[in-house]
Coordinates of C-alpha atoms in Angstrom, one line a residue:
Chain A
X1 CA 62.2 123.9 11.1
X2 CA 62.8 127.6 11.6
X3 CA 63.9 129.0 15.3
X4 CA 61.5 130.7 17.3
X5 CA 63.2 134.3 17.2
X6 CA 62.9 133.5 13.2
X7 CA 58.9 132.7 13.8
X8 CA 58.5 135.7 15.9
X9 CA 60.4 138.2 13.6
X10 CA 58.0 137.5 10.5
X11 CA 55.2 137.5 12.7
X12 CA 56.3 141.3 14.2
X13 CA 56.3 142.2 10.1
X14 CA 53.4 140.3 8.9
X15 CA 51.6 142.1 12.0
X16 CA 53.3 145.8 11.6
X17 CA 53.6 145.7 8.1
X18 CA 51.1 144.0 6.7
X19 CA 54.0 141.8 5.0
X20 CA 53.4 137.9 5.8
X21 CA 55.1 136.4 3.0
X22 CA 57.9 134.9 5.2
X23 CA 55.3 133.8 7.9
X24 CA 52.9 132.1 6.0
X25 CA 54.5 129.1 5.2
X26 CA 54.6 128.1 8.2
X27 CA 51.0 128.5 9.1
X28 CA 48.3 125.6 8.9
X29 CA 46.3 127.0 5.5
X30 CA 43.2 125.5 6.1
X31 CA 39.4 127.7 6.1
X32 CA 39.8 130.0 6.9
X33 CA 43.5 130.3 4.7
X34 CA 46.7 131.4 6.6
X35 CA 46.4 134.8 5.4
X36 CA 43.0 135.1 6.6
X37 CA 44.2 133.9 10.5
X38 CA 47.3 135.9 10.4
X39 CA 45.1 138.9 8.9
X40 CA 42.7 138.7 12.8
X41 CA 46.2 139.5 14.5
X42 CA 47.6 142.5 12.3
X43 CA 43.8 143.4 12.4
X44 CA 44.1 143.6 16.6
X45 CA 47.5 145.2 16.6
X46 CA 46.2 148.6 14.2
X47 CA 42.8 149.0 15.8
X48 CA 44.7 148.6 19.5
X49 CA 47.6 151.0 18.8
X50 CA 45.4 153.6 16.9
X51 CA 43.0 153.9 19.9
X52 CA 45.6 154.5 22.4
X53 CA 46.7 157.1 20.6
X54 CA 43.6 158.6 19.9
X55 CA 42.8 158.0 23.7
X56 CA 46.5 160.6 24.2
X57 CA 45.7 162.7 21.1
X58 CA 41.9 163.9 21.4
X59 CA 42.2 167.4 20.2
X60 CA 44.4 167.0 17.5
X61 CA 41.7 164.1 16.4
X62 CA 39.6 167.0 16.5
X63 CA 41.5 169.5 14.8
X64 CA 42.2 166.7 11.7
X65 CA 39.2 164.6 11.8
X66 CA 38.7 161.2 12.0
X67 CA 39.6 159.5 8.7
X68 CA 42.8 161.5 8.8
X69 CA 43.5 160.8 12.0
X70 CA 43.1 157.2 11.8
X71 CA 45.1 157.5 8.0
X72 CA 48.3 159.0 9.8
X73 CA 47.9 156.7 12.7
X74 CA 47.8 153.7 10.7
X75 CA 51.4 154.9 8.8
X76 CA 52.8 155.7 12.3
X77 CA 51.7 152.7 13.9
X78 CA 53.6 151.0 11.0
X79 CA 57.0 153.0 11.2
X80 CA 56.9 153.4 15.1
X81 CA 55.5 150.4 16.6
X82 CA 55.3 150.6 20.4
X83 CA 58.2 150.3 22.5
X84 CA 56.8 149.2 25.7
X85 CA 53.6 147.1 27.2
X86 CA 52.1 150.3 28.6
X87 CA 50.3 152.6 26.0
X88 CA 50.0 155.0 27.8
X89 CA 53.7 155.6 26.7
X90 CA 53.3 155.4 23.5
X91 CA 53.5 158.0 20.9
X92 CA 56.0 160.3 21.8
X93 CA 57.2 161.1 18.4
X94 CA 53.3 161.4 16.9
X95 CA 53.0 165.1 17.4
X96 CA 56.4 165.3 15.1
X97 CA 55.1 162.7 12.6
X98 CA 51.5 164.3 12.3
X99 CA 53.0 167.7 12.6
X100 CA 55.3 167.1 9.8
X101 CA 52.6 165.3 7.2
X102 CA 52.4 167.4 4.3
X103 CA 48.8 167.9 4.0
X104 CA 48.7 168.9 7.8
X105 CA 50.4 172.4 6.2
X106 CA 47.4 174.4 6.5
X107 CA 47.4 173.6 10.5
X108 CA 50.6 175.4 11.5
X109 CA 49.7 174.8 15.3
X110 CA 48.4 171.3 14.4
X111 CA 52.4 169.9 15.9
X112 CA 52.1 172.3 18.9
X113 CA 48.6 171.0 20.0
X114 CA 50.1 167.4 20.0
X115 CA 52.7 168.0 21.8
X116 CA 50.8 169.7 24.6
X117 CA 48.6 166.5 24.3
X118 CA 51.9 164.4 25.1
X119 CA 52.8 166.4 28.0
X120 CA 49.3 166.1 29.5
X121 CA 49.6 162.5 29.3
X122 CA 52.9 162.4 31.0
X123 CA 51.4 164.3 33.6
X124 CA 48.8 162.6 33.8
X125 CA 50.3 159.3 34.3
X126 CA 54.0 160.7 36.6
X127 CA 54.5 158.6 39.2
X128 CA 53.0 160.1 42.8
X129 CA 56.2 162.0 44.9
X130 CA 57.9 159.4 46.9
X131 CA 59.3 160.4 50.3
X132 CA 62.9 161.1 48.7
X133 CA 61.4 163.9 46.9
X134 CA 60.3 166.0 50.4
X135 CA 64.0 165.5 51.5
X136 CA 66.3 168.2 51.0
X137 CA 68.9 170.7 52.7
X138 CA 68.6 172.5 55.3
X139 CA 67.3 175.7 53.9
X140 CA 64.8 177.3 52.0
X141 CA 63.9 174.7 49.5
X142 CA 60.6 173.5 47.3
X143 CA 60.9 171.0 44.9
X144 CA 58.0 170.5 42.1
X145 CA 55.7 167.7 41.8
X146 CA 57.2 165.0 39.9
X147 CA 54.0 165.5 37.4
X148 CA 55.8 169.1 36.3
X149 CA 56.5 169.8 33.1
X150 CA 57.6 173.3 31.4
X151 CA 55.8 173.6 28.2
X152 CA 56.8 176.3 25.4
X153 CA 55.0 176.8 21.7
X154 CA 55.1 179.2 19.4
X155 CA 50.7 179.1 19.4
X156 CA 48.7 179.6 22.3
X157 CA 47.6 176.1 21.9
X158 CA 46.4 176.4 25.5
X159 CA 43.6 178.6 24.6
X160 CA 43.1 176.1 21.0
X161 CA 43.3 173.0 23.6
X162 CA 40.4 174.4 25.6
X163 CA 38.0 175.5 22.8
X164 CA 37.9 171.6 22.0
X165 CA 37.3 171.0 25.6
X166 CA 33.2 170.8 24.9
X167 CA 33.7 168.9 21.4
X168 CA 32.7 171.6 19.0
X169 CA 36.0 172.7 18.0
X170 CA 34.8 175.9 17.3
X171 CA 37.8 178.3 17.4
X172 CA 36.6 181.7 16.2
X173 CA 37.2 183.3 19.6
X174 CA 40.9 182.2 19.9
X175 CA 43.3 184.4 18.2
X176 CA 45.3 181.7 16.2
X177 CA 48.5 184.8 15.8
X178 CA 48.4 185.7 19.9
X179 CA 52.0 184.3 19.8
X180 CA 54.0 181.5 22.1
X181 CA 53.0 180.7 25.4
X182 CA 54.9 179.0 28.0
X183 CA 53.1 176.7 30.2
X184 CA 53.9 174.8 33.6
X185 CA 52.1 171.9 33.3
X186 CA 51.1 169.5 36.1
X187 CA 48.8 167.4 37.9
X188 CA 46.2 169.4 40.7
X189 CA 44.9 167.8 43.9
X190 CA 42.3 166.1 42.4
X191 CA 44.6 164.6 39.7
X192 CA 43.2 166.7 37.0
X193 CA 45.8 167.9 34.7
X194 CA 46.0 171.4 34.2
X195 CA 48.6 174.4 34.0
X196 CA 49.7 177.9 34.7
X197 CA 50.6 180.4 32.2
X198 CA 54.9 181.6 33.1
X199 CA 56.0 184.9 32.2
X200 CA 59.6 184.8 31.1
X201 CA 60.9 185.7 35.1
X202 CA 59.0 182.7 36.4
X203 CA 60.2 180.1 33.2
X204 CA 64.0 181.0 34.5
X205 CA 62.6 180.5 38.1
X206 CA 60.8 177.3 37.9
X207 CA 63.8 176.1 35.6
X208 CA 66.3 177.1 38.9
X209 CA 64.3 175.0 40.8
X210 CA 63.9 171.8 38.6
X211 CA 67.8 170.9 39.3
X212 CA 68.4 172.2 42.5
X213 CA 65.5 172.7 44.3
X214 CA 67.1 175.9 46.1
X215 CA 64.8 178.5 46.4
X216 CA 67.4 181.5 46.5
X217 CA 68.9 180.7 43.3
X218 CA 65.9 180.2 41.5
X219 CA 65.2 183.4 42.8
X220 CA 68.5 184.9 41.4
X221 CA 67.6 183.7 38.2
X222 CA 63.8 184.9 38.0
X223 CA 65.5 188.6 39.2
X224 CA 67.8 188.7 36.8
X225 CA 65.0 188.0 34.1
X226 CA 63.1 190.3 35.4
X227 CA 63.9 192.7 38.4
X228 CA 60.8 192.9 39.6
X229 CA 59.5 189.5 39.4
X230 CA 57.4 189.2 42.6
X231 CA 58.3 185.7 45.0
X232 CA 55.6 185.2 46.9
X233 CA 52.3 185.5 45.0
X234 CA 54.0 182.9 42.4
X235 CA 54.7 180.4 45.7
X236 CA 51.8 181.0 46.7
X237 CA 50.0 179.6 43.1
X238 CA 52.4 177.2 42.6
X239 CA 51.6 175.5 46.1
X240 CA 48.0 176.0 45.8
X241 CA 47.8 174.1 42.0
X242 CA 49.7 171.4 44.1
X243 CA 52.5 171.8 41.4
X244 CA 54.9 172.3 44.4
X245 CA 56.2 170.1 47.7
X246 CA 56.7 172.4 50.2
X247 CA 59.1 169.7 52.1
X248 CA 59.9 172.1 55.5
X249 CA 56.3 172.2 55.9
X250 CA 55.8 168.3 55.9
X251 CA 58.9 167.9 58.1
X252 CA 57.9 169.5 60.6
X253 CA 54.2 168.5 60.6
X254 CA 55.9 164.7 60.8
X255 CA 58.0 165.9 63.6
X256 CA 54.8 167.1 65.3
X257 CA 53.4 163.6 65.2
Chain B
X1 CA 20.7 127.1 53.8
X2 CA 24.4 127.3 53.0
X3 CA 25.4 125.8 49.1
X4 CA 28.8 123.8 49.2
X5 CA 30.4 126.5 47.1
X6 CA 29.8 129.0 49.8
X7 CA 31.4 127.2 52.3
X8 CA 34.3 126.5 50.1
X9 CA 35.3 129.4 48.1
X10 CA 35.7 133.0 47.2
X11 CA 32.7 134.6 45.2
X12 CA 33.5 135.1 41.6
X13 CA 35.5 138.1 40.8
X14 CA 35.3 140.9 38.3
X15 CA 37.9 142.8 35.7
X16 CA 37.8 145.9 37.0
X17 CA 37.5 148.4 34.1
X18 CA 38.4 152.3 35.0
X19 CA 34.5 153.5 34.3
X20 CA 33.9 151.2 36.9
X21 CA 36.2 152.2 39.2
X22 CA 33.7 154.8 40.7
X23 CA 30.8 152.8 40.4
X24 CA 33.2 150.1 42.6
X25 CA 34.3 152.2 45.4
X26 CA 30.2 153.7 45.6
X27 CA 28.5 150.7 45.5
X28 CA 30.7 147.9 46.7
X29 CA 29.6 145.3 45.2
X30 CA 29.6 141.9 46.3
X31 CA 32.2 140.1 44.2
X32 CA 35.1 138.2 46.0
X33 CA 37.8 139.6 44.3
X34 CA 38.9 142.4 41.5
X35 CA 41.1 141.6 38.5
X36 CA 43.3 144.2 36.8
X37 CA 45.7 144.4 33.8
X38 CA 49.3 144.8 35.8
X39 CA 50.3 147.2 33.2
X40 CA 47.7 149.9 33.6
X41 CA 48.8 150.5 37.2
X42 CA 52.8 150.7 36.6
X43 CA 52.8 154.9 36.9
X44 CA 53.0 155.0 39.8
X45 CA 50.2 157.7 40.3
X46 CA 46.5 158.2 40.8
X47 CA 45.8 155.0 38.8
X48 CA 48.2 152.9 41.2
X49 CA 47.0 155.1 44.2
X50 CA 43.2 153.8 43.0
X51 CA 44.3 150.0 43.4
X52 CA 46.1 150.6 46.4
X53 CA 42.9 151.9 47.4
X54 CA 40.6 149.0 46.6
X55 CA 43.3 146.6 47.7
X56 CA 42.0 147.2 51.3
X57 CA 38.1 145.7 50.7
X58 CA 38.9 143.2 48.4
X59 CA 41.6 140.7 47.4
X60 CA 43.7 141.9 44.3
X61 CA 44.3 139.8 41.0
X62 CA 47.4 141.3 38.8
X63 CA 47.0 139.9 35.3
X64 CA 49.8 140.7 33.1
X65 CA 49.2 141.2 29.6
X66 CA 52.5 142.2 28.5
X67 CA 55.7 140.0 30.3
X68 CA 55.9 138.4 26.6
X69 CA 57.2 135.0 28.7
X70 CA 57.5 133.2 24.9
X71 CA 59.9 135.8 23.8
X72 CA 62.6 134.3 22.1
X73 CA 64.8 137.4 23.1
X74 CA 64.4 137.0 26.7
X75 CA 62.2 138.8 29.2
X76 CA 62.4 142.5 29.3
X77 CA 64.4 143.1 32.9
X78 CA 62.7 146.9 32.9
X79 CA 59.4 145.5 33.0
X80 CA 59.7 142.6 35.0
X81 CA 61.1 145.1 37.7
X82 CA 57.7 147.4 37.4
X83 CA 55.7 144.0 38.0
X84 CA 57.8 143.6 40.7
X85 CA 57.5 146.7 42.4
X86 CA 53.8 146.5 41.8
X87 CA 53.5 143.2 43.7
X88 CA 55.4 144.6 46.4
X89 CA 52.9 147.5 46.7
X90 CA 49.4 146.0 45.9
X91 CA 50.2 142.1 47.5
X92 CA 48.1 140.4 45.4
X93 CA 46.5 136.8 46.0
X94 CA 46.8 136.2 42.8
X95 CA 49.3 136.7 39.9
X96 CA 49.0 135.7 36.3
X97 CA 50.4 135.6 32.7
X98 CA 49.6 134.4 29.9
X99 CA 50.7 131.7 27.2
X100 CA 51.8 133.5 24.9
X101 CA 54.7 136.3 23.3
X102 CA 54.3 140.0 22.4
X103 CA 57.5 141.3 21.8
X104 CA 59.8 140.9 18.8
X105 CA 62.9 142.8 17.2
X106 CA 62.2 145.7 20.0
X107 CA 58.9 146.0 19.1
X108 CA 55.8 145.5 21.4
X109 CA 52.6 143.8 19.3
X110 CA 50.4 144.1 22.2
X111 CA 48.7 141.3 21.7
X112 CA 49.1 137.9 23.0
X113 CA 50.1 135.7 20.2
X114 CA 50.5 132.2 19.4
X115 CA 53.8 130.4 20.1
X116 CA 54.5 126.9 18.4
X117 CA 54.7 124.2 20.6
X118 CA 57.7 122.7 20.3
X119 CA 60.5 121.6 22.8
X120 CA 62.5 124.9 22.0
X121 CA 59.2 126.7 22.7
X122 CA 58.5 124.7 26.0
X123 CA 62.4 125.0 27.3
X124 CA 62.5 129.0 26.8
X125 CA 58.9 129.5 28.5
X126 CA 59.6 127.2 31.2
X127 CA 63.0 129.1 32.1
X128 CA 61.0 132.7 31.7
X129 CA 58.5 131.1 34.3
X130 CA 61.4 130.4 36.4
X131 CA 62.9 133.8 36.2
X132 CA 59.6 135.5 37.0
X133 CA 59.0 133.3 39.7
X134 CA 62.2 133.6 41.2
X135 CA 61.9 137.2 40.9
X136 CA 58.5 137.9 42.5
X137 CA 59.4 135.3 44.6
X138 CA 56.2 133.5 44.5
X139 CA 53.8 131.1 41.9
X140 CA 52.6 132.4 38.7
X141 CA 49.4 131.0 37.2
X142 CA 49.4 130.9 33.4
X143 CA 46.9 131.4 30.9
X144 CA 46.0 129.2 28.1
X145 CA 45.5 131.9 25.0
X146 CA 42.6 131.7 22.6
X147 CA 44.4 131.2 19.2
X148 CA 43.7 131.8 15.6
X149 CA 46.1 129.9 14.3
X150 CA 48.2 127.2 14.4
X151 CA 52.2 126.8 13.2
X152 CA 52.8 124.0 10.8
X153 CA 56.0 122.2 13.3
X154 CA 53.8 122.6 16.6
X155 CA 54.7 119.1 17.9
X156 CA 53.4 119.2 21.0
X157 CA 49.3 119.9 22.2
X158 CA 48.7 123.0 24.7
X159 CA 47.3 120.7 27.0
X160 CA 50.2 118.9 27.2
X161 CA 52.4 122.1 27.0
X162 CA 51.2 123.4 29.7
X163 CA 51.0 120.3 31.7
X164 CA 54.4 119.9 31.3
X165 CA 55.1 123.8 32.2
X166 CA 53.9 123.1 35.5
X167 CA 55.7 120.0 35.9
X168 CA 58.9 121.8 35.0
X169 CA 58.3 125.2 37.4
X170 CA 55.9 124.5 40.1
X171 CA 53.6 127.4 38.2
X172 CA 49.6 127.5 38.6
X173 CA 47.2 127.8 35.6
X174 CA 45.0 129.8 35.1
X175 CA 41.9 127.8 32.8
X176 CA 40.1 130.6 30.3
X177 CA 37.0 128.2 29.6
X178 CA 36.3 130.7 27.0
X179 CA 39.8 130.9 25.3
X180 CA 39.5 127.2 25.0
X181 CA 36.3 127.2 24.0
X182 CA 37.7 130.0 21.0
X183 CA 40.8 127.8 20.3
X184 CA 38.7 124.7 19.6
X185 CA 36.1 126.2 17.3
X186 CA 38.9 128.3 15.2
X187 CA 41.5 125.4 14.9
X188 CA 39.2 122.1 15.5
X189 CA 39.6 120.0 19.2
X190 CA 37.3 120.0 22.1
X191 CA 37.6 122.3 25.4
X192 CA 36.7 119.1 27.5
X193 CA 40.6 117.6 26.8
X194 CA 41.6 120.8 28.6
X195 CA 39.7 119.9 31.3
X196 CA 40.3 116.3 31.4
X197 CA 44.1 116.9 30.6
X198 CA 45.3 119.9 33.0
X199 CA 46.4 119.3 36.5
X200 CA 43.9 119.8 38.6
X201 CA 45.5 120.7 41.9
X202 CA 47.4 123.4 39.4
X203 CA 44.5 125.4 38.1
X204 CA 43.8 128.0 40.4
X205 CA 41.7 130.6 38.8
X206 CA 38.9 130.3 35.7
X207 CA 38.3 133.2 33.8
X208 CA 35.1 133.7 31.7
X209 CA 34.4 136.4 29.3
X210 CA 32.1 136.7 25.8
X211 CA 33.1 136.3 22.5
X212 CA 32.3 137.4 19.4
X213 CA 31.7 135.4 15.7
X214 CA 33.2 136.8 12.3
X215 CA 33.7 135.6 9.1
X216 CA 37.0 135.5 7.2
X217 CA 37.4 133.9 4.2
X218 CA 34.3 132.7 4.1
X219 CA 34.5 130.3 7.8
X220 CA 33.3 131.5 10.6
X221 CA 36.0 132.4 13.1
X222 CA 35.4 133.2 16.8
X223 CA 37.2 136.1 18.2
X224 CA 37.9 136.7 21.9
X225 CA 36.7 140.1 22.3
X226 CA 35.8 140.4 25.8
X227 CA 32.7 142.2 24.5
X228 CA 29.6 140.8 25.7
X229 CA 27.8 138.4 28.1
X230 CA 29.7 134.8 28.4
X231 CA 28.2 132.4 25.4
X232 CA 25.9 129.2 26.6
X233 CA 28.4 126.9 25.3
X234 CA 30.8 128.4 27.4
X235 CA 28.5 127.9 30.4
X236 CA 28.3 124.7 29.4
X237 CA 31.8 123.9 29.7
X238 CA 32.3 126.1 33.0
X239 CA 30.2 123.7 35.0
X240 CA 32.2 120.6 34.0
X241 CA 35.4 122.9 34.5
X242 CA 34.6 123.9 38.2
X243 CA 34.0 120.0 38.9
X244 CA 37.2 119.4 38.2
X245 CA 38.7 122.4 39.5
X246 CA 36.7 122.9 42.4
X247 CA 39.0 125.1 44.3
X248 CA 40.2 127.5 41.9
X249 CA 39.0 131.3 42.3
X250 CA 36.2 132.1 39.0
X251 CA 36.2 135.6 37.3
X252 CA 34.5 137.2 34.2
X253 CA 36.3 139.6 31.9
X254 CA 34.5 142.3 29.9
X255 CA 36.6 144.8 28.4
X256 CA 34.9 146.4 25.4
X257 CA 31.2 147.6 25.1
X258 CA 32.0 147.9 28.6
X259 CA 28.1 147.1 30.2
X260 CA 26.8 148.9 33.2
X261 CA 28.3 147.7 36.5
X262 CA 25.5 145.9 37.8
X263 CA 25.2 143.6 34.4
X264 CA 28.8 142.8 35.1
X265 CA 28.2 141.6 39.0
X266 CA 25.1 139.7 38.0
X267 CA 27.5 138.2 35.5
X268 CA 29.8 137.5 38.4
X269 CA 26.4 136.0 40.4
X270 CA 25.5 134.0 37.6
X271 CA 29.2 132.3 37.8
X272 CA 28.6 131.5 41.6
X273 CA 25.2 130.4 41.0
X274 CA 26.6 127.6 38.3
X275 CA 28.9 126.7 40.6
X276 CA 27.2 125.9 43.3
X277 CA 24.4 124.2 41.2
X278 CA 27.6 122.3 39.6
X279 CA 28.9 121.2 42.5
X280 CA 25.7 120.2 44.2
X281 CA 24.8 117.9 41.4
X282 CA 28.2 116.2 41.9
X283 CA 27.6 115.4 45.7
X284 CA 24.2 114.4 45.0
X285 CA 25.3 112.0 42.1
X286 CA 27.7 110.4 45.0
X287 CA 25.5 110.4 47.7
X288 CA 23.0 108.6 45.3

């Protein structure tokens, strides 16, 4: 009688990769035959992994189509099974894996687009600030939402990303050669996900602030990018797309109470 | 005039589905409770802040889908900690799993899949039970799954399994009349054992949900798809289950070809409705 980690280890391969050869032995063959039962749960496991990640990836669905999508999903889904219960974190390594498919060549952008697709799902799904995050030193100090993310591609894929944004996909009005963008992305007050556009002063600035959270040496940095990089009106946007705690604020609003 | 069930219990409850979520919060619907899947709301952001929400106007049900408690490998300690921290924050009345593994060589299936019933199986699920319970601090109920198969050296029956489940960890059960109802028509047996067999004072919740018939290799197999309106048979069976686990909470699960909200709380109404008609037949065929 085999052990149960043996059962469940040529189940996971009769149900990833399609290869049951070890499993069905021990599987009552009766109508339907054992290949036909274990066939309903490899069936499951490729229509429920594919649609999650067509759920994260639903321009670069677009931009392929959907019997190539669904081909390269099915070979991913068999190389990269999930990691985790929660699809909503899987398919990390797609935009590499789709990006990289030969016959996706004539998309250079195609690996751009699904990685901005991963990073609105992160966003999307980052955990709310907790009360730790507000907390800092005594001095001029901002720390980003916890749904921040800095974004860099060599396309503008934030201008493709949007012309798919009403399902037609059309891109004639989107220069495909405008060149990289970098993006911080993040999650607005009404949970949308969106982003702001960084020139090179404010990338250096944002990036300042990620680890420290110190407002004066993200300044340094943004100043040395760029001398005349301009504090306030980038504060002031950051704070109003909600991409920023303004913890001094809140402290003394609590000390109010 | 007031129907015995009314006195006695919660109105059914409903999965709660995220297109419903706004149709929830605008309409309020009268169901007694609402049912989620444990890991959609581990983020931590708007989707937990949603529950947390709801959790104020009506009871909370976690249903896990993906503890894996048959894993031979052990319980993932990562993920029990997010179920944990989710309990903390949303205080459920309720907290379930399911019979069943998912997780094998690293990988997640994301299914619920079949275990053999054997004594290996039974001592491994019955310590994973122990663990979760221990670590939650509080009673799990647990699921019978609806099964497509069954493993040549099963030696023990799921009634029985699971009987002796709660015997060894004090856990609930949670009775899916339709699961049973799927796992008899695929692999042979009858769904009234379940009810004649389980402990009663153990079952705690009912779930009902629609299924869906295919054919493979030329049988017919049924397939729990959660995809339409709960099957008369399954009705059927329902109104012998609820007079023999007359306390336990009832809820209907729909999860794809999602209806409109109001189809699912008439669904819900339709479950109360059996119920009470169930229940009132009972006292009647005593007082008589």
């Amino acid at each position: 009688m085999p052990a149960l980690h043996e059962i469940q280890a040529a189940f996971a391969e009769a149900v990833i990769r399609g290869n049951a050869e070890v499993l069905l032995p021990q599987v009552v063959n009766d109508a339907p035959d054992a290949a036909g039962r274990v066939a309903i749960y490899a069936n499951h496991y490729r229509v429920t992994v594919i649609e999650a990640l067509a759920t994260t990836f639903p321009v670069t669905l677009q931009l392929v189509g959907d019997a190539f999508f669904r081909a390269a999903a099915r070979r991913y889904v068999r190389v990269v099974p999930p990691a985790g219960p929660c699809l909503f974190e899987y398919g990390e390594s797609f935009p590499g894996f789709v990006g990289d498919l030969p016959e996706a060549a004539g998309l250079p952008y195609l690996h751009d687009v699904a990685r901005l697709e991963w990073t609105i799902n992160a966003a999307r799904h980052a955990p709310d600030p907790q009360v730790e995050d507000r907390l800092g030193p005594d001095r001029a100090w901002l720390r980003l939402h916890p749904a921040c993310r800095l974004f860099a591609a060599s396309f503008n894929v934030d201008e493709i990303w949007q012309a798919h944004q009403d399902g037609s996909g059309r891109l004639d009005a989107v220069d495909l050669n405008a060149g990289p963008v970098r993006l911080l992305v993040g999650r607005m007050a009404d949970d949308a996900v969106g982003w702001i556009r960084l020139p090179a002063a404010e990338v250096g600035f944002v990036e300042a602030l990620t680890g420290s959270g110190d407002i004066a040496a993200a300044l340094a940095r943004a100043q040395a990018a760029d001398p005349a990089f301009d504090l306030v009106p980038f504060l002031a946007a950051l704070i109003e797309n909600g991409f920023a705690l303004p913890s001094h604020l809140d402290r003394e609003e609590e000390t109010d109470r | 005039m007031r129907t015995p069930s009314a006195d006695r219990h919660r109105r059914a409850g409903v999965g709660l589905r995220a297109p419903h979520y706004a149709g929830i919060v605008a309409t309020r619907p009268r169901v007694g409770f609402l049912e989620v899947h444990a890991e959609n709301y581990m983020a931590g952001g708007p989707q937990t802040r949603q529950l947390e929400r709801l959790r104020a106007d009506w009871p909370i049900s976690l249903h896990g889908v993906g503890l894996s408690l048959g894993s031979a490998r052990g319980l993932c300690p990562g993920h029990l900690d997010r179920l944990a921290d989710l309990v903390d924050r949303t205080e459920p009345a309720l907290v379930s799993e399911h019979l069943s593994w998912s997780v094998a060589g690293g990988a997640h299936l994301n299914d619920l899949l079949p275990l053999p019933y054997t004594e290996e199986s039974l001592n491994l699920f019955a310590a994973n039970v122990g663990r979760l319970q221990d670590r939650l601090r509080r009673r799990v109920l647990v699921e019978n799954p609806s099964a497509y198969l069954r493993f040549v050296h099963s030696t023990i029956d799921e009634v029985e399994f699971l009987s002796d489940l709660v015997r060894r960890t004090g856990c609930g059960l949670l009775f899916d009349v339709n699961n049973a109802y799927v796992t008899c028509a695929n692999l042979g047996g009858d769904p009234m054992r379940w009810i004649a067999g389980l402990p009663a004072p153990a079952v705690a919740e009912i779930h009902l949900a629609g299924h869906s018939a295919n054919e493979a290799d030329g049988a017919v197999i049924l397939i729990d798809d959660h995809g339409g309106p709960v099957h008369p048979d399954v009705w059927t069976v329902y109104e012998h289950a609820v007079r023999r686990f007359e306390d336990a909470d009832v809820l209907i699960e729909w999860d794809c070809n999602l209806p409109a909200l109001e189809v699912l709380v008439a669904e819900a109404a339709e479950a109360d409705r059996r119920r009470d008609r169930a229940l009132a037949e009972r006292v009647d065929a005593r007082a008589a």
